[in-house]
Amino acid sequence: MIPLIQAILNGIMAGSLLAIPAMGLTAMFAVLRYANFSIGALATIGAFAAWYANTVFGWSEIPALIAAFVVAALVGMLVEQLALKRLRPAGALTVAIASIAASVLLENVVRFIFGNDLRAFDTPLVRDWFFWGLRVGPQQLQNVIIAVVIMALVFGFLSLTRYGKAMRAVADNPDLARIYRMDPQKIAMATVALGTGLAGVGGMLLGLDSAIEPMTGSRLLLPIFAAAVLGGLGSIPGALLGALIIGVGEEISLLFMPATYRSAIGFVVILLVLSMRPQGILGERR
Amino acid sequence: MRLNRRAFVSATALSALAALAPIRAIAQSTGPIKLGTLTPLTGAGGPYGPVMAAAAKAVADQVNAAGGVLGRTVEIISEDDQTNPEAGVRAARKLIDVDGVQAIMGTWASSVTTAVAPLCWESQIALATVSGADTITQLPHQGYLFRTQPNTALQGRKFGEFAIEQGAARVFFMTPQTPFVESQFGAIKAAVEAAGGHVDLLVYDDKKSSYRSEIDEMLAFNPDMLVLGGYTPDTTVLLKDVYRSGFGGKLLAFAYSVNQKLVDELPADVVEGIFTISPSPAEGATGYSELSQLINVTSPDTYTAQVYDQINLILLAIAVAGTASGTAIKDDLRQVSQNPEGVEVANAVDGLQALAAGQAVNYNGASGPCDFDAIGDILDCQFRYEQVKDGTLTWLKTA
């Protein structure tokens, strides 16, 4: 029983970190109607921005987190303006492929500037707490709390602010939103800023836990995408739920499966969801 | 495609010539003894190849100055394999068919060695390599191939033996999926179980950002020593989680993964006390200091030491056989490398003198004792053991 509870705990901690970029991905899908695969590289960029702020300027975690959000959002908007926006008339698939290209490009820019070496944040490493035969990392717990706060902020933004409401309106019914004189351009850019900023924050939180290098974000792309698809692409609560299920599923799988196949969970989930319930758990009707 | 008459005639003539090409120079019994080096002068192995070739030339000069072998001089022909199998095969063809060498030494990348090996055994040429892949000596080379680089099985044995030496009775091996997991783990297991210990293996996915559950599995085994088989990126992540888990046992890793860079990057508490192992030339041995003087390099790397040993062994084998051919080298290599009755020698000149005086020789070189098993793997070599102390990798022993 203890190993199972431990695996669930580990899974919740892993899943809550996946949830943030997954929410970003799904928000952009809801409004813009294409899957932006560049969030992998943008997560890396956010992580490196935060790392730079932390180790060079000596910023603590929360200001570094804001730096991760802002830098990733700025780069994300730049990519949208320069490349993806022009391709939107060519269809969602074209834009998605272009976003993969942008991802490769961004990753190599990071590599060019910082090199391939591993970088770790300048934060003290703390031993785990032990109780009832279980162990929990204070650092991971702190990351979970940060993740929960960010999720609350995102929900607050979407339900309380003008831009948030407008995004939901466009996601719900673009034509109706246009009739109400909402500027689709502005809303699109605000969504991109939110989505890619969240990816940057997610990248940083994951980096805090381990270390970062130019491939950090793209390694996470599969579980992030799986979480968003599982929850229902376009549904923010769905992304959260999906991320938790993927996180817990991956950890529990270790109890009865060799660890080498852990990444397969993401693939299997995508396969099952797309073939049995394409709209995902909390997805909209199609 | 259209050909005019002249092009057609010359093409026919060329292809007729090409058909004759495989007739290679037959081992001559006069003139210089020709040996080839096929080292990477460019590509990933570029930093090592030039020194390797220079070491082989230096040995040939030394031997020639002392009167040569079988009354003949030794000539070294150096080619560049570009760390590329295709270029390696082209260069090997040139060495065998055009130059008529009796042995090729120094192939570095496993891919190059694997591609070049069939040319050698088909032409009955000896091939001496510094590549480490386990599969190489399993090729059907009929004895024409031998290597001075330890394979993974030998490295695994060293890991297991070191664990026992450190008093670890329960050893846990955590590694990502690599082509050598099986042989590495098999050798660790054999060494530890021979001493009455227990071992277990966990193969993890090296792309994960956290290994908490994997660590839980490791802790459940309650090991005295954790052996890390990964590369630097995943080992960094793993080591942090190991530290957090409060694991109290010892840690052992490959020196290429727990390097100074990793040590600098992680907090001091996390890396303190980790042991590392890497193959090492025979530092302190006569052969090693002689090589150092010969090529005027303070501490020659392991590949240079190995090529030095390869040419010495080949020349001694030729002298014992009384004839310079790949088959002679194949047949008599072990006569000079591991003859229990032989006098110990560390260079070809001394060995040739001993042989001329009617003595048997046992070569112990710059890279190690240079004793080979039936398929051409070395039986033992020195390894370098280091430990992280106060944030620096400190030398423990070379053995």
XYZ file of C-alpha atoms in Angstrom:
685
model
C 0.000 0.000 0.000
C 2.806 2.407 0.924
C 4.478 2.148 -2.522
C 1.147 2.904 -4.189
C 0.480 5.963 -2.036
C 4.059 7.120 -2.604
C 3.645 6.703 -6.364
C 0.407 8.704 -6.268
C 2.113 11.453 -4.281
C 5.022 11.525 -6.718
C 2.540 11.591 -9.573
C 0.620 14.546 -8.173
C 3.859 16.483 -7.819
C 4.954 15.619 -11.366
C 1.485 16.217 -12.773
C 0.983 19.637 -11.234
C 4.129 20.817 -13.007
C 2.936 19.401 -16.326
C -0.397 21.141 -15.813
C 0.948 24.672 -16.266
C 2.329 24.312 -19.810
C -0.605 22.020 -20.653
C -2.982 24.818 -19.673
C -1.039 27.181 -21.901
C -1.223 24.776 -24.832
C -4.908 24.179 -24.410
C -5.740 27.908 -24.008
C -4.018 28.679 -27.297
C -5.782 25.783 -28.969
C -9.150 26.992 -27.712
C -8.760 30.476 -29.143
C -6.475 30.027 -32.148
C -7.527 26.522 -33.174
C -4.105 25.061 -33.737
C -1.689 23.098 -31.566
C 1.367 25.250 -30.864
C 4.249 22.809 -30.567
C 6.747 25.579 -29.957
C 5.769 25.557 -26.278
C 8.484 22.934 -25.749
C 11.198 25.350 -26.816
C 9.418 28.224 -25.069
C 9.486 26.260 -21.829
C 13.245 25.989 -22.312
C 13.494 29.710 -22.986
C 11.508 30.493 -19.849
C 13.722 28.168 -17.859
C 16.896 29.806 -19.172
C 15.522 33.312 -18.593
C 14.725 32.425 -14.982
C 18.076 30.712 -14.584
C 19.855 33.796 -15.877
C 17.891 36.070 -13.548
C 18.551 33.719 -10.651
C 22.250 33.043 -11.103
C 23.442 36.298 -12.700
C 21.183 38.905 -11.094
C 20.625 36.884 -7.947
C 16.824 37.121 -8.147
C 14.866 34.833 -5.875
C 12.342 32.335 -7.151
C 9.228 34.483 -7.508
C 10.865 37.346 -9.461
C 12.673 34.753 -11.565
C 9.315 33.152 -12.229
C 7.976 36.457 -13.515
C 11.041 36.787 -15.739
C 10.339 33.310 -17.132
C 6.744 34.283 -17.906
C 7.601 37.616 -19.517
C 10.513 36.416 -21.667
C 8.689 33.309 -22.881
C 5.570 35.379 -23.622
C 7.563 37.983 -25.582
C 9.332 35.331 -27.658
C 6.062 33.479 -28.112
C 4.360 36.625 -29.448
C 7.310 37.275 -31.728
C 7.037 33.776 -33.206
C 3.290 34.263 -33.635
C 3.745 37.626 -35.364
C 6.633 36.651 -37.603
C 5.683 33.161 -38.625
C 2.508 31.535 -37.417
C 0.001 34.359 -37.985
C 0.701 34.580 -41.700
C 0.206 30.859 -42.106
C -3.131 30.698 -40.323
C -5.175 30.911 -43.564
C -3.352 27.800 -44.819
C -4.967 25.699 -42.110
C -4.263 24.409 -38.626
C -1.920 21.643 -39.773
C 0.378 24.056 -41.607
C 0.591 26.307 -38.560
C 1.270 23.354 -36.283
C 4.122 22.199 -38.536
C 5.506 25.735 -38.665
C 5.418 25.796 -34.864
C 7.572 22.636 -34.827
C 10.043 24.417 -37.097
C 9.998 27.455 -34.806
C 10.636 25.120 -31.903
C 13.777 23.671 -33.505
C 14.991 27.157 -34.356
C 14.438 28.508 -30.837
C 16.087 25.509 -29.251
C 19.183 26.084 -31.343
C 19.244 29.770 -30.511
C 19.348 28.777 -26.836
C 22.094 26.294 -27.641
C 24.038 28.959 -29.521
C 23.869 31.407 -26.626
C 24.255 29.112 -23.623
C 25.866 25.982 -25.051
C 24.897 22.392 -24.330
C 26.003 22.300 -20.728
C 23.642 21.551 -17.912
C 22.693 24.477 -15.724
C 21.283 24.278 -12.253
C 19.516 27.003 -10.328
C 21.291 28.565 -7.413
C 18.910 27.217 -4.803
C 19.831 25.074 -1.808
C 18.991 21.396 -2.111
C 16.899 20.160 0.802
C 16.471 16.592 2.012
C 13.013 15.053 1.853
C 10.627 14.862 4.802
C 9.772 11.377 5.971
C 6.477 10.428 7.636
C 4.447 7.206 7.824
C 6.958 5.501 5.531
C 6.384 8.114 2.844
C 8.660 10.868 1.665
C 7.900 14.292 0.288
C 10.401 16.836 -1.010
C 9.998 20.334 0.443
C 11.167 21.749 -2.871
C 8.661 19.739 -4.845
C 5.953 20.709 -2.415
C 6.893 24.331 -2.891
C 6.652 23.847 -6.661
C 3.204 22.321 -6.255
C 2.082 25.320 -4.218
C 3.450 27.722 -6.843
C 1.678 25.708 -9.523
C -1.622 25.840 -7.637
C -1.328 29.600 -7.162
C -0.614 30.083 -10.854
C -3.588 27.950 -11.806
C -5.804 30.004 -9.493
C -4.499 33.182 -11.123
C -5.229 31.816 -14.588
C -8.756 30.820 -13.611
C -9.250 34.235 -12.035
C -7.960 35.962 -15.147
C -10.261 33.998 -17.419
C -13.408 34.474 -15.358
C -12.942 37.969 -13.943
C -11.034 40.166 -16.396
C -12.216 41.681 -19.646
C -9.534 39.998 -21.723
C -10.118 36.692 -20.016
C -13.816 36.808 -20.714
C -13.150 37.861 -24.303
C -10.822 34.877 -24.771
C -13.453 32.515 -23.520
C -16.011 34.148 -25.792
C -13.782 33.761 -28.844
C -13.027 30.184 -27.859
C -16.698 29.481 -27.496
C -17.979 31.102 -30.652
C -15.607 33.163 -32.793
C -18.317 34.498 -35.098
C -20.525 35.706 -32.293
C -17.520 37.292 -30.603
C -16.724 39.222 -33.768
C -20.274 40.542 -33.948
C -19.766 41.918 -30.462
C -16.786 43.878 -31.853
C -14.083 41.989 -30.104
C -10.811 42.467 -31.911
C -9.716 38.943 -32.775
C -6.128 40.109 -33.375
C -5.710 41.540 -29.908
C -7.341 38.580 -28.272
C -5.205 36.191 -30.243
C -2.041 37.953 -29.109
C -3.207 38.066 -25.495
C -3.864 34.336 -25.629
C -0.469 33.643 -27.145
C 1.163 35.729 -24.421
C -0.725 33.838 -21.735
C -0.124 30.397 -23.236
C 3.566 30.768 -24.020
C 4.181 32.594 -20.740
C 2.687 29.634 -18.892
C 4.953 27.322 -20.881
C 7.925 29.400 -19.746
C 6.851 29.174 -16.110
C 6.380 25.414 -16.431
C 9.873 25.080 -17.874
C 11.336 27.018 -14.989
C 9.543 25.003 -12.307
C 10.760 21.779 -13.872
C 14.273 23.207 -14.050
C 14.165 24.188 -10.379
C 13.539 20.574 -9.568
C 16.391 19.151 -11.638
C 18.579 20.999 -14.139
C 18.118 22.667 -17.502
C 19.681 22.304 -20.933
C 18.488 23.237 -24.427
C 16.445 20.028 -24.772
C 14.590 20.390 -21.460
C 11.350 21.640 -22.943
C 11.124 19.405 -25.969
C 11.557 16.351 -23.757
C 8.404 17.390 -21.920
C 6.387 18.057 -25.024
C 4.919 14.561 -25.221
C 3.490 14.363 -21.680
C 2.258 17.975 -21.962
C 0.503 17.227 -25.209
C -0.875 13.970 -23.821
C -2.255 15.827 -20.791
C -3.981 18.416 -22.971
C -5.443 15.794 -25.307
C -6.587 13.600 -22.438
C -8.331 16.447 -20.653
C -9.862 17.657 -23.888
C -7.937 20.098 -26.079
C -9.359 23.532 -25.403
C -10.543 22.890 -21.863
C -8.446 24.500 -19.135
C -9.804 22.370 -16.254
C -9.344 19.437 -18.605
C -5.641 20.219 -18.993
C -5.262 20.241 -15.225
C -7.081 16.952 -14.813
C -5.218 15.401 -17.753
C -1.846 16.460 -16.344
C -2.617 14.922 -12.971
C -3.748 11.664 -14.583
C -0.634 11.493 -16.775
C 1.626 12.315 -13.830
C 0.063 9.755 -11.515
C -0.256 7.193 -14.327
C 3.429 7.419 -15.204
C 4.491 6.932 -11.594
C 2.080 4.079 -10.890
C 3.209 2.354 -14.081
C 6.623 1.936 -12.447
C 5.099 -0.409 -9.901
C 4.409 -3.047 -12.505
C 6.358 -2.014 -15.598
C 10.075 -1.482 -16.329
C 11.027 2.174 -15.948
C 12.303 2.347 -19.530
C 8.739 2.376 -20.801
C 7.563 5.283 -18.658
C 7.372 7.658 -21.614
C 5.154 5.186 -23.437
C 2.313 6.149 -21.078
C 1.965 9.472 -22.901
C 1.755 7.759 -26.280
C -0.701 5.132 -25.074
C -2.926 7.813 -23.559
C -2.966 9.852 -26.777
C -3.734 6.704 -28.772
C -6.559 5.560 -26.505
C -8.139 8.977 -26.158
C -8.061 9.739 -29.866
C -9.555 6.393 -30.778
C -12.179 6.113 -28.031
C -13.089 9.615 -26.876
C -11.566 12.157 -29.251
C -12.997 15.099 -27.339
C -11.143 14.069 -24.179
C -12.518 13.915 -20.646
C -13.745 17.476 -20.307
C -13.598 18.425 -23.978
C -16.328 20.215 -25.824
C -18.728 18.462 -28.145
C -17.599 18.446 -31.751
C 22.753 7.550 -70.938
C 24.582 7.856 -74.245
C 28.222 7.055 -74.670
C 30.454 7.953 -77.563
C 32.895 5.358 -78.810
C 35.933 6.697 -77.002
C 34.155 6.908 -73.648
C 32.849 3.388 -74.152
C 36.292 1.977 -74.872
C 37.912 3.680 -71.944
C 35.082 2.653 -69.622
C 35.498 -0.959 -70.720
C 39.224 -0.778 -70.206
C 38.734 0.720 -66.746
C 36.266 -1.906 -65.643
C 38.589 -4.638 -66.885
C 41.369 -3.122 -64.787
C 39.055 -2.802 -61.804
C 38.283 -6.509 -62.004
C 41.984 -7.243 -61.589
C 42.402 -4.891 -58.640
C 41.847 -7.386 -55.791
C 45.129 -9.077 -56.641
C 47.162 -7.575 -53.854
C 50.857 -7.408 -53.329
C 51.921 -10.780 -52.038
C 53.966 -10.758 -48.824
C 57.456 -10.023 -50.000
C 60.367 -11.528 -48.165
C 62.693 -8.690 -49.081
C 62.472 -4.926 -48.726
C 60.918 -3.129 -45.781
C 58.216 -4.664 -43.603
C 55.178 -2.508 -44.229
C 52.658 -1.755 -41.493
C 49.728 0.660 -41.673
C 48.165 2.950 -39.123
C 44.525 3.794 -39.693
C 43.783 6.402 -37.066
C 41.326 9.284 -37.128
C 43.259 12.400 -38.096
C 39.982 14.272 -38.604
C 36.424 13.926 -37.283
C 35.387 13.059 -33.726
C 38.601 11.123 -33.092
C 40.735 13.900 -34.587
C 42.300 14.931 -31.268
C 43.747 11.429 -30.759
C 44.749 10.086 -34.176
C 47.801 12.231 -35.036
C 49.608 11.395 -31.773
C 48.762 7.719 -32.242
C 50.286 7.672 -35.737
C 53.327 9.558 -34.491
C 53.857 7.009 -31.708
C 53.814 4.121 -34.206
C 56.345 5.934 -36.432
C 58.578 6.610 -33.440
C 58.650 2.908 -32.551
C 59.508 2.000 -36.149
C 62.374 4.520 -36.157
C 63.635 3.136 -32.859
C 63.572 -0.434 -34.159
C 65.171 0.530 -37.472
C 67.969 2.321 -35.639
C 68.611 -0.908 -33.718
C 68.860 -2.964 -36.908
C 65.254 -3.662 -37.852
C 63.336 -6.935 -37.695
C 64.512 -10.117 -39.488
C 67.200 -7.959 -41.056
C 64.607 -5.729 -42.703
C 63.562 -2.177 -41.932
C 60.054 -1.302 -40.777
C 58.013 1.176 -42.787
C 54.850 2.819 -41.404
C 52.194 4.058 -43.803
C 49.668 6.333 -42.096
C 46.148 6.850 -43.398
C 43.210 8.886 -42.063
C 39.930 7.089 -41.363
C 38.199 10.464 -40.772
C 36.305 8.762 -37.894
C 34.034 7.567 -40.672
C 33.462 3.924 -41.697
C 33.247 4.735 -45.397
C 36.493 6.681 -45.470
C 37.992 4.014 -43.235
C 37.188 1.263 -45.720
C 38.646 3.279 -48.607
C 41.837 3.936 -46.681
C 42.100 0.297 -45.598
C 41.716 -0.834 -49.221
C 44.562 1.479 -50.167
C 46.762 0.193 -47.353
C 46.095 -3.448 -48.227
C 45.940 -3.390 -52.027
C 48.338 -0.596 -52.929
C 50.828 -0.475 -50.089
C 50.724 -4.152 -49.224
C 50.792 -3.765 -45.448
C 50.813 -6.822 -43.183
C 48.913 -5.230 -40.334
C 46.657 -2.256 -39.674
C 46.797 -0.581 -36.290
C 44.876 2.021 -34.357
C 41.290 2.002 -35.694
C 39.486 4.135 -33.127
C 35.700 4.382 -33.647
C 33.855 1.087 -33.215
C 31.935 1.748 -36.418
C 35.178 2.110 -38.387
C 36.678 -1.022 -36.885
C 33.543 -3.017 -37.646
C 33.619 -1.880 -41.289
C 37.340 -2.421 -41.808
C 37.651 -5.784 -40.023
C 36.238 -8.003 -42.832
C 38.689 -6.505 -45.358
C 41.527 -7.443 -43.037
C 40.609 -11.024 -42.285
C 39.687 -11.682 -45.906
C 43.110 -10.376 -46.975
C 44.764 -12.203 -44.035
C 45.996 -8.971 -42.519
C 46.235 -8.426 -38.772
C 44.004 -5.689 -37.325
C 44.824 -4.104 -33.974
C 42.188 -1.734 -32.630
C 41.462 0.578 -29.719
C 37.644 0.367 -30.127
C 35.582 -0.766 -27.135
C 32.271 -2.163 -28.465
C 31.704 -5.707 -27.204
C 30.533 -6.895 -30.617
C 33.841 -6.251 -32.371
C 35.718 -9.275 -31.088
C 32.619 -11.395 -31.689
C 33.058 -10.893 -35.442
C 34.225 -14.029 -37.312
C 37.746 -12.665 -37.584
C 39.541 -16.039 -37.196
C 42.104 -14.501 -34.890
C 43.235 -11.698 -37.181
C 41.791 -9.066 -34.850
C 42.939 -8.095 -31.378
C 42.275 -5.085 -29.226
C 43.978 -3.334 -26.361
C 40.891 -1.382 -25.209
C 38.838 -2.982 -22.419
C 35.338 -3.994 -23.515
C 32.236 -3.337 -21.402
C 32.336 -6.746 -19.794
C 35.794 -6.014 -18.374
C 34.674 -2.552 -17.276
C 31.631 -4.097 -15.573
C 33.870 -6.567 -13.759
C 35.961 -3.668 -12.455
C 32.827 -1.942 -11.161
C 31.733 -5.113 -9.371
C 35.153 -5.770 -7.888
C 35.467 -2.208 -6.676
C 32.047 -2.408 -5.007
C 33.145 -5.519 -3.115
C 36.408 -3.834 -2.204
C 34.424 -0.978 -0.694
C 32.538 -3.461 1.454
C 29.266 -3.292 -0.480
C 27.306 -6.532 -0.277
C 24.183 -5.171 -1.964
C 24.797 -3.342 -5.221
C 22.126 -1.596 -7.278
C 22.826 -0.658 -10.909
C 20.759 2.200 -12.360
C 21.294 2.917 -16.023
C 19.518 4.232 -19.103
C 19.020 1.861 -22.024
C 22.365 1.549 -23.842
C 23.734 -1.155 -26.173
C 25.966 -2.409 -23.368
C 23.570 -2.595 -20.399
C 23.379 -6.378 -20.528
C 27.098 -7.097 -20.665
C 27.880 -4.389 -18.146
C 25.314 -5.646 -15.646
C 26.192 -9.287 -16.268
C 29.817 -8.599 -15.394
C 28.946 -6.578 -12.268
C 26.608 -9.337 -11.169
C 29.203 -12.067 -11.705
C 31.839 -10.165 -9.727
C 29.551 -9.258 -6.823
C 27.828 -12.626 -6.560
C 31.183 -14.387 -6.625
C 31.894 -12.587 -3.349
C 28.507 -13.571 -1.920
C 26.783 -10.238 -2.596
C 23.477 -9.350 -4.222
C 22.759 -7.143 -7.195
C 19.726 -5.645 -8.883
C 19.200 -3.598 -12.034
C 16.879 -0.748 -12.978
C 16.861 0.555 -16.532
C 15.344 4.021 -16.575
C 14.145 6.445 -19.209
C 16.887 9.069 -19.521
C 14.523 11.840 -20.653
C 12.640 12.326 -17.411
C 12.962 15.397 -15.236
C 12.408 13.515 -12.007
C 13.246 10.025 -10.804
C 11.443 9.912 -7.460
C 9.653 6.647 -8.064
C 12.743 5.007 -9.556
C 14.634 6.059 -6.427
C 11.910 4.508 -4.300
C 12.458 1.236 -6.116
C 16.195 1.509 -5.504
C 15.673 2.259 -1.800
C 13.407 -0.769 -1.501
C 16.396 -2.961 -2.439
C 18.367 -1.328 0.383
C 21.721 -1.215 -1.425
C 25.119 -0.438 0.107
C 26.277 0.941 -3.187
C 24.480 2.542 -6.091
C 26.214 2.241 -9.457
C 25.222 4.908 -11.991
C 25.449 3.903 -15.638
C 24.113 7.059 -17.268
C 25.520 10.086 -19.027
C 25.983 13.518 -17.483
C 22.483 15.015 -18.097
C 20.387 12.216 -16.602
C 22.960 11.535 -13.888
C 22.639 15.166 -12.757
C 18.890 14.824 -12.316
C 19.263 11.431 -10.676
C 21.909 12.554 -8.203
C 19.680 15.368 -6.938
C 16.844 12.952 -6.284
C 19.252 10.489 -4.656
C 20.404 13.238 -2.308
C 16.858 14.263 -1.425
C 15.915 10.686 -0.661
C 18.530 10.622 2.092
C 20.237 7.567 0.558
C 23.136 6.732 2.853
C 25.084 4.258 0.724
C 28.082 4.759 -1.537
C 27.906 5.970 -5.133
C 29.975 4.761 -8.088
C 29.883 6.117 -11.649
C 31.721 6.248 -14.978
C 34.315 9.012 -15.048
C 32.868 10.272 -18.335
C 29.539 10.980 -16.675
C 30.522 12.243 -13.223
C 33.142 14.650 -14.553
C 34.424 17.894 -13.073
C 31.704 19.845 -14.882
C 28.952 17.898 -13.159
C 30.744 18.224 -9.834
C 30.938 21.993 -10.256
C 27.301 22.299 -11.258
C 25.741 20.408 -8.352
C 25.737 21.441 -4.684
C 28.762 20.123 -2.804
C 26.738 17.828 -0.506
C 25.206 16.024 -3.462
C 28.443 14.973 -5.136
C 30.750 14.551 -2.132
C 32.213 11.054 -1.936
C 31.165 9.739 -5.343
C 33.639 7.234 -6.805
C 34.476 7.155 -10.507
C 36.177 4.569 -12.695
C 37.791 4.923 -16.112
C 40.176 2.777 -18.164
C 43.700 4.054 -17.760
C 47.045 3.545 -19.398
C 49.564 1.764 -17.174
C 50.775 4.877 -15.388
C 53.936 4.086 -13.477
C 54.797 1.101 -15.677
C 58.121 1.023 -17.538
C 56.395 0.916 -20.913
C 54.424 4.045 -20.140
C 57.424 6.142 -19.120
C 59.392 4.849 -22.114
C 56.585 5.886 -24.441
C 56.449 9.278 -22.747
C 60.162 9.808 -23.441
C 59.991 8.397 -26.935
C 57.315 10.779 -28.181
C 58.169 13.582 -25.754
C 54.664 13.861 -24.278
C 54.314 14.159 -20.496
C 51.329 11.873 -20.004
C 50.292 10.126 -23.227
C 46.589 9.255 -23.465
C 45.338 5.698 -23.369
C 44.934 5.382 -27.155
C 48.515 6.425 -27.826
C 49.685 3.942 -25.209
C 47.615 1.247 -26.900
C 48.970 1.892 -30.408
C 52.485 1.858 -28.963
C 51.780 -1.587 -27.541
C 50.164 -2.774 -30.762
C 53.196 -2.047 -32.960
C 55.610 -3.491 -30.398
C 53.561 -6.677 -30.178
C 53.268 -6.970 -33.952
C 57.004 -6.542 -34.496
C 57.809 -9.093 -31.801
C 55.326 -11.572 -33.263
C 56.927 -11.155 -36.701
C 60.360 -11.765 -35.193
C 59.187 -14.940 -33.424
C 57.433 -16.244 -36.533
C 60.460 -15.546 -38.709
C 58.236 -14.208 -41.450
C 56.327 -10.969 -41.947
C 52.703 -11.765 -42.717
C 49.313 -11.179 -41.158
C 48.932 -14.901 -40.539
C 52.288 -15.032 -38.760
C 51.217 -12.154 -36.515
C 47.903 -13.888 -35.785
C 49.571 -17.194 -34.971
C 52.408 -15.896 -32.816
C 50.931 -12.856 -31.061
C 50.269 -14.731 -27.821
C 53.801 -16.188 -27.924
C 55.119 -12.729 -27.153
C 52.239 -11.123 -25.269
C 51.596 -13.693 -22.566
C 54.340 -16.276 -22.484
C 54.696 -17.311 -18.835
C 58.292 -18.427 -19.416
C 59.267 -15.255 -21.209
C 61.401 -12.442 -19.882
C 59.384 -9.319 -19.273
C 59.970 -6.620 -21.886
C 58.337 -3.234 -22.386
C 59.520 -2.313 -25.886
C 60.274 -4.048 -29.175
C 64.006 -3.281 -29.198
C 64.602 -5.052 -25.886
C 62.296 -7.848 -26.975
C 64.093 -8.341 -30.282
C 67.408 -8.543 -28.461
C 66.041 -11.128 -26.056
C 64.635 -13.165 -28.932
C 67.950 -12.966 -30.782
C 69.594 -14.317 -27.633
C 67.266 -17.289 -27.771
C 65.021 -16.226 -24.908
C 61.218 -16.158 -24.893
C 59.559 -12.806 -24.147
C 56.467 -11.629 -22.289
C 55.460 -8.110 -23.314
C 54.049 -5.753 -20.687
C 53.352 -2.415 -22.246
C 52.266 1.150 -21.795
C 48.552 0.373 -21.755
C 48.732 -2.662 -19.475
C 49.897 -6.280 -19.390
C 48.508 -6.874 -22.929
C 47.330 -10.454 -22.448
C 44.581 -11.615 -24.794
C 41.815 -14.185 -24.633
C 40.854 -16.487 -27.505
C 38.752 -13.899 -29.346
C 41.261 -11.064 -29.006
C 39.975 -9.154 -25.977
C 42.470 -8.092 -23.352
C 42.190 -10.006 -20.114
C 43.119 -7.111 -17.884
C 44.167 -3.513 -17.951
C 44.581 -0.704 -15.494
C 41.723 1.462 -14.393
C 41.860 4.835 -12.769
C 39.808 5.310 -9.608
C 38.885 8.763 -8.401
C 36.665 10.183 -5.679
C 35.024 13.564 -5.211
C 36.637 15.209 -2.211
C 35.850 18.819 -1.297
C 34.373 19.444 -4.714
C 37.278 18.075 -6.785
C 37.842 14.714 -8.387
C 40.822 13.316 -6.520
C 42.963 10.425 -7.642
C 42.582 7.349 -5.440
C 44.544 4.687 -7.262
C 45.406 3.306 -10.661
C 45.149 -0.455 -10.651
